[in-house]
Short mmCIF file of C-alpha atoms in Angstrom, two decimals:
data_model
loop_
_atom_site.label_atom_id
_atom_site.label_comp_id
_atom_site.label_asym_id
_atom_site.label_seq_id
_atom_site.Cartn_x
_atom_site.Cartn_y
_atom_site.Cartn_z
CA MET A 1 98.98 83.94 63.50
CA SER A 2 97.73 87.38 62.46
CA ASP A 3 99.82 89.72 60.32
CA ASP A 4 100.11 92.02 63.35
CA HIS A 5 101.69 89.24 65.39
CA THR A 6 104.00 88.22 62.57
CA HIS A 7 105.22 91.81 62.18
CA VAL A 8 105.86 92.19 65.93
CA GLN A 9 107.70 88.88 66.11
CA GLU A 10 109.85 89.68 63.06
CA PHE A 11 110.68 93.14 64.44
CA PHE A 12 111.76 91.87 67.86
CA THR A 13 113.38 88.62 66.70
CA ALA A 14 115.80 90.63 64.57
CA ARG A 15 116.73 92.79 67.58
CA ALA A 16 116.63 90.33 70.48
CA ASP A 17 120.32 89.40 70.68
CA ASP A 18 121.60 92.95 71.10
CA TRP A 19 118.54 94.60 72.65
CA ASP A 20 120.07 95.04 76.11
CA SER A 21 123.41 96.27 74.80
CA LYS A 22 121.66 98.95 72.73
CA PHE A 23 119.95 100.39 75.82
CA PRO A 24 122.36 99.74 78.70
CA GLU A 25 121.42 102.82 80.73
CA ASP A 26 117.68 102.07 81.11
CA GLY A 27 117.89 100.15 84.40
CA PRO A 28 117.23 103.08 86.77
CA ALA A 29 114.30 104.27 84.64
CA PHE A 30 112.73 100.80 84.82
CA ALA A 31 113.22 100.69 88.59
CA ALA A 32 111.62 104.13 89.03
CA ALA A 33 108.65 103.15 86.88
CA VAL A 34 108.14 99.92 88.84
CA ALA A 35 108.16 101.98 92.04
CA GLY A 36 105.19 103.92 90.63
CA LEU A 37 103.06 100.76 90.77
CA GLY A 38 103.09 100.84 94.57
CA LEU A 39 103.68 97.09 94.84
CA ARG A 40 103.83 95.41 98.22
CA THR A 41 105.49 92.26 99.50
CA GLY A 42 103.52 89.24 98.32
CA ASP A 43 101.80 90.98 95.39
CA ARG A 44 101.27 89.25 92.04
CA VAL A 45 102.45 91.21 89.01
CA LEU A 46 102.60 90.69 85.25
CA ASP A 47 105.22 92.18 82.93
CA ALA A 48 103.19 92.31 79.70
CA GLY A 49 105.39 92.23 76.63
CA CYS A 50 108.40 91.63 78.87
CA GLY A 51 110.96 91.36 76.08
CA THR A 52 114.35 90.54 77.57
CA GLY A 53 112.94 90.89 81.06
CA ARG A 54 114.57 94.15 82.09
CA ALA A 55 111.67 94.93 84.46
CA LEU A 56 111.75 91.54 86.18
CA PRO A 57 114.53 92.31 88.73
CA PRO A 58 112.86 95.49 90.07
CA LEU A 59 109.47 93.77 90.02
CA ARG A 60 110.89 90.87 92.05
CA ALA A 61 112.55 93.30 94.47
CA ALA A 62 109.20 95.06 94.95
CA VAL A 63 107.12 91.95 95.66
CA GLY A 64 109.79 89.98 97.50
CA PRO A 65 110.29 86.21 97.54
CA SER A 66 106.66 85.57 98.51
CA GLY A 67 105.30 87.51 95.53
CA VAL A 68 104.58 86.27 92.03
CA VAL A 69 106.28 87.76 88.96
CA ILE A 70 105.24 86.65 85.48
CA GLY A 71 106.77 87.84 82.23
CA VAL A 72 104.77 87.31 79.04
CA ASP A 73 106.04 87.92 75.53
CA LEU A 74 105.00 86.98 72.02
CA THR A 75 108.55 86.58 70.66
CA PRO A 76 110.53 83.43 71.56
CA ALA A 77 113.86 85.13 70.77
CA MET A 78 113.21 87.83 73.38
CA LEU A 79 112.39 85.23 76.02
CA ARG A 80 115.57 83.32 75.15
CA ALA A 81 117.52 86.56 75.63
CA ALA A 82 115.85 87.00 79.03
CA VAL A 83 116.97 83.50 80.02
CA ARG A 84 120.54 84.16 78.82
CA ALA A 85 120.56 87.28 81.01
CA GLY A 86 119.44 85.15 83.99
CA ARG A 87 116.19 87.05 84.41
CA ASP A 88 114.15 83.85 84.45
CA ARG A 89 115.36 83.54 88.07
CA GLU A 90 113.32 86.66 88.91
CA GLY A 91 109.99 85.39 87.58
CA ARG A 92 108.20 82.89 85.40
CA LEU A 93 108.49 83.50 81.65
CA LEU A 94 105.59 82.58 79.38
CA LEU A 95 105.33 82.61 75.59
CA ALA A 96 101.88 84.13 75.21
CA ASP A 97 99.87 86.90 73.62
CA VAL A 98 98.59 89.77 75.79
CA ALA A 99 95.37 89.51 73.76
CA ALA A 100 94.62 86.09 75.31
CA LEU A 101 96.49 85.68 78.57
CA PRO A 102 96.66 82.18 80.10
CA LEU A 103 95.78 83.65 83.51
CA ARG A 104 92.70 83.58 85.72
CA SER A 105 90.48 86.65 85.95
CA ARG A 106 91.31 89.01 88.84
CA SER A 107 94.38 86.94 89.73
CA LEU A 108 96.91 89.79 89.69
CA ASP A 109 97.56 92.97 91.64
CA ALA A 110 99.33 94.87 88.87
CA VAL A 111 100.52 94.94 85.27
CA PHE A 112 103.67 96.60 83.97
CA GLY A 113 103.99 97.28 80.23
CA ALA A 114 107.21 98.77 78.86
CA GLY A 115 106.92 99.96 75.26
CA LEU A 116 103.76 97.90 75.01
CA ILE A 117 101.03 100.23 73.81
CA ALA A 118 102.58 100.95 70.41
CA HIS A 119 102.65 97.23 69.59
CA LEU A 120 99.08 96.33 70.55
CA PRO A 121 97.10 95.43 67.40
CA HIS A 122 93.74 96.18 69.08
CA PRO A 123 94.55 98.54 71.97
CA ALA A 124 91.08 98.77 73.52
CA GLU A 125 90.53 95.00 73.44
CA ASN A 126 94.07 94.28 74.60
CA LEU A 127 93.81 96.72 77.53
CA ARG A 128 90.49 95.07 78.47
CA GLU A 129 92.28 91.72 78.56
CA LEU A 130 94.88 93.20 80.90
CA ALA A 131 92.05 94.56 83.04
CA ARG A 132 90.46 91.11 83.13
CA VAL A 133 93.41 89.56 84.94
CA VAL A 134 93.78 92.36 87.52
CA ARG A 135 91.68 92.69 90.65
CA PRO A 136 89.58 95.84 91.10
CA GLY A 137 91.82 98.52 92.58
CA GLY A 138 94.91 96.93 91.02
CA THR A 139 97.32 99.05 89.01
CA LEU A 140 98.73 99.39 85.49
CA ALA A 141 101.93 101.12 84.44
CA LEU A 142 102.49 101.95 80.76
CA PHE A 143 106.13 102.92 80.50
CA HIS A 144 108.83 103.86 78.05
CA PRO A 145 112.37 104.84 79.08
CA ILE A 146 112.18 107.98 76.94
CA GLY A 147 109.29 110.32 76.22
CA ARG A 148 107.23 110.60 73.06
CA ALA A 149 109.13 113.54 71.54
CA ALA A 150 112.55 112.00 72.22
CA LEU A 151 111.44 108.66 70.79
CA ALA A 152 110.01 110.30 67.66
CA ALA A 153 113.27 112.21 67.16
CA ARG A 154 115.29 109.01 67.59
CA GLN A 155 113.13 107.32 64.94
CA GLY A 156 113.23 110.29 62.57
CA ARG A 157 109.50 110.96 62.67
CA ARG A 158 107.03 113.48 64.03
CA ILE A 159 104.42 112.95 66.73
CA THR A 160 100.99 112.82 65.15
CA PRO A 161 97.69 113.81 66.79
CA ASP A 162 96.50 110.19 66.71
CA ASP A 163 99.43 108.98 68.84
CA LEU A 164 97.87 106.55 71.34
CA ARG A 165 100.27 107.67 74.06
CA ALA A 166 99.10 111.30 73.91
CA GLU A 167 97.32 112.11 77.17
CA ALA A 168 94.15 113.20 75.34
CA ASN A 169 93.98 109.82 73.58
CA LEU A 170 95.28 107.50 76.28
CA GLY A 171 92.94 108.65 79.06
CA PRO A 172 89.73 107.85 77.16
CA LEU A 173 91.24 104.63 75.76
CA LEU A 174 92.01 103.41 79.28
CA ALA A 175 88.63 104.55 80.59
CA GLY A 176 86.85 102.53 77.91
CA SER A 177 88.95 99.47 78.77
CA GLY A 178 88.31 99.19 82.50
CA TRP A 179 91.04 101.53 83.77
CA ARG A 180 91.14 105.03 85.25
CA MET A 181 94.30 106.99 84.54
CA THR A 182 95.73 108.45 87.75
CA SER A 183 99.04 109.90 86.60
CA TYR A 184 100.64 110.92 83.31
CA VAL A 185 104.27 111.93 82.73
CA ASP A 186 105.75 112.53 79.28
CA GLU A 187 109.21 114.08 79.48
CA ASP A 188 112.44 113.45 77.58
CA ALA A 189 113.75 111.03 80.21
CA ARG A 190 110.62 108.88 80.49
CA PHE A 191 107.01 108.20 79.64
CA LEU A 192 104.87 106.80 82.45
CA ALA A 193 101.09 106.54 82.63
CA LEU A 194 99.59 104.95 85.73
CA ALA A 195 96.05 103.65 85.97
CA VAL A 196 93.80 101.86 88.45
CA ARG A 197 91.52 98.94 87.61
CA GLU A 198 87.92 100.07 87.93
CA GLY A 199 85.09 98.02 89.27
#
């Protein structure tokens, strides 16, 4: 396992048990972000870096019982927390790396990624892998329940010009990875970038 993966697993393993209780008010923000994907009944959607599975209930509600919901995470402790919360009933949970998804090419209609981009070791390659599993015209939502400035303040740091989530950086990054950004919102209450799979 790479050092990047080890760091991510250590970070989230230490926080898995109380993750949901630390952020109990995020449910409506997740539901609103999922709505931005424009999912339809029967669609197939991936929650990439699903953590404790907080997006799985709104994803399931959006695609209905005939749809497919898959949650993928690198950290076993987060997936165990998702099971304890009963979110495994909303979709299939897989221990896997978003850099090498165990999914067929063009097999999905959409990808949802909450807090994902900051933890990707090779963002361009990793976003290309997400593009691989989504059909042309499918959608991607990169989400965080608070905006960049609010998150930086919470973490006691400043936003730097090389922040991947800055619109000027994220648009070209997505474009070079098979996506076209269609919407960008960065406000205190949420961060949400939407993109469409090119090609």
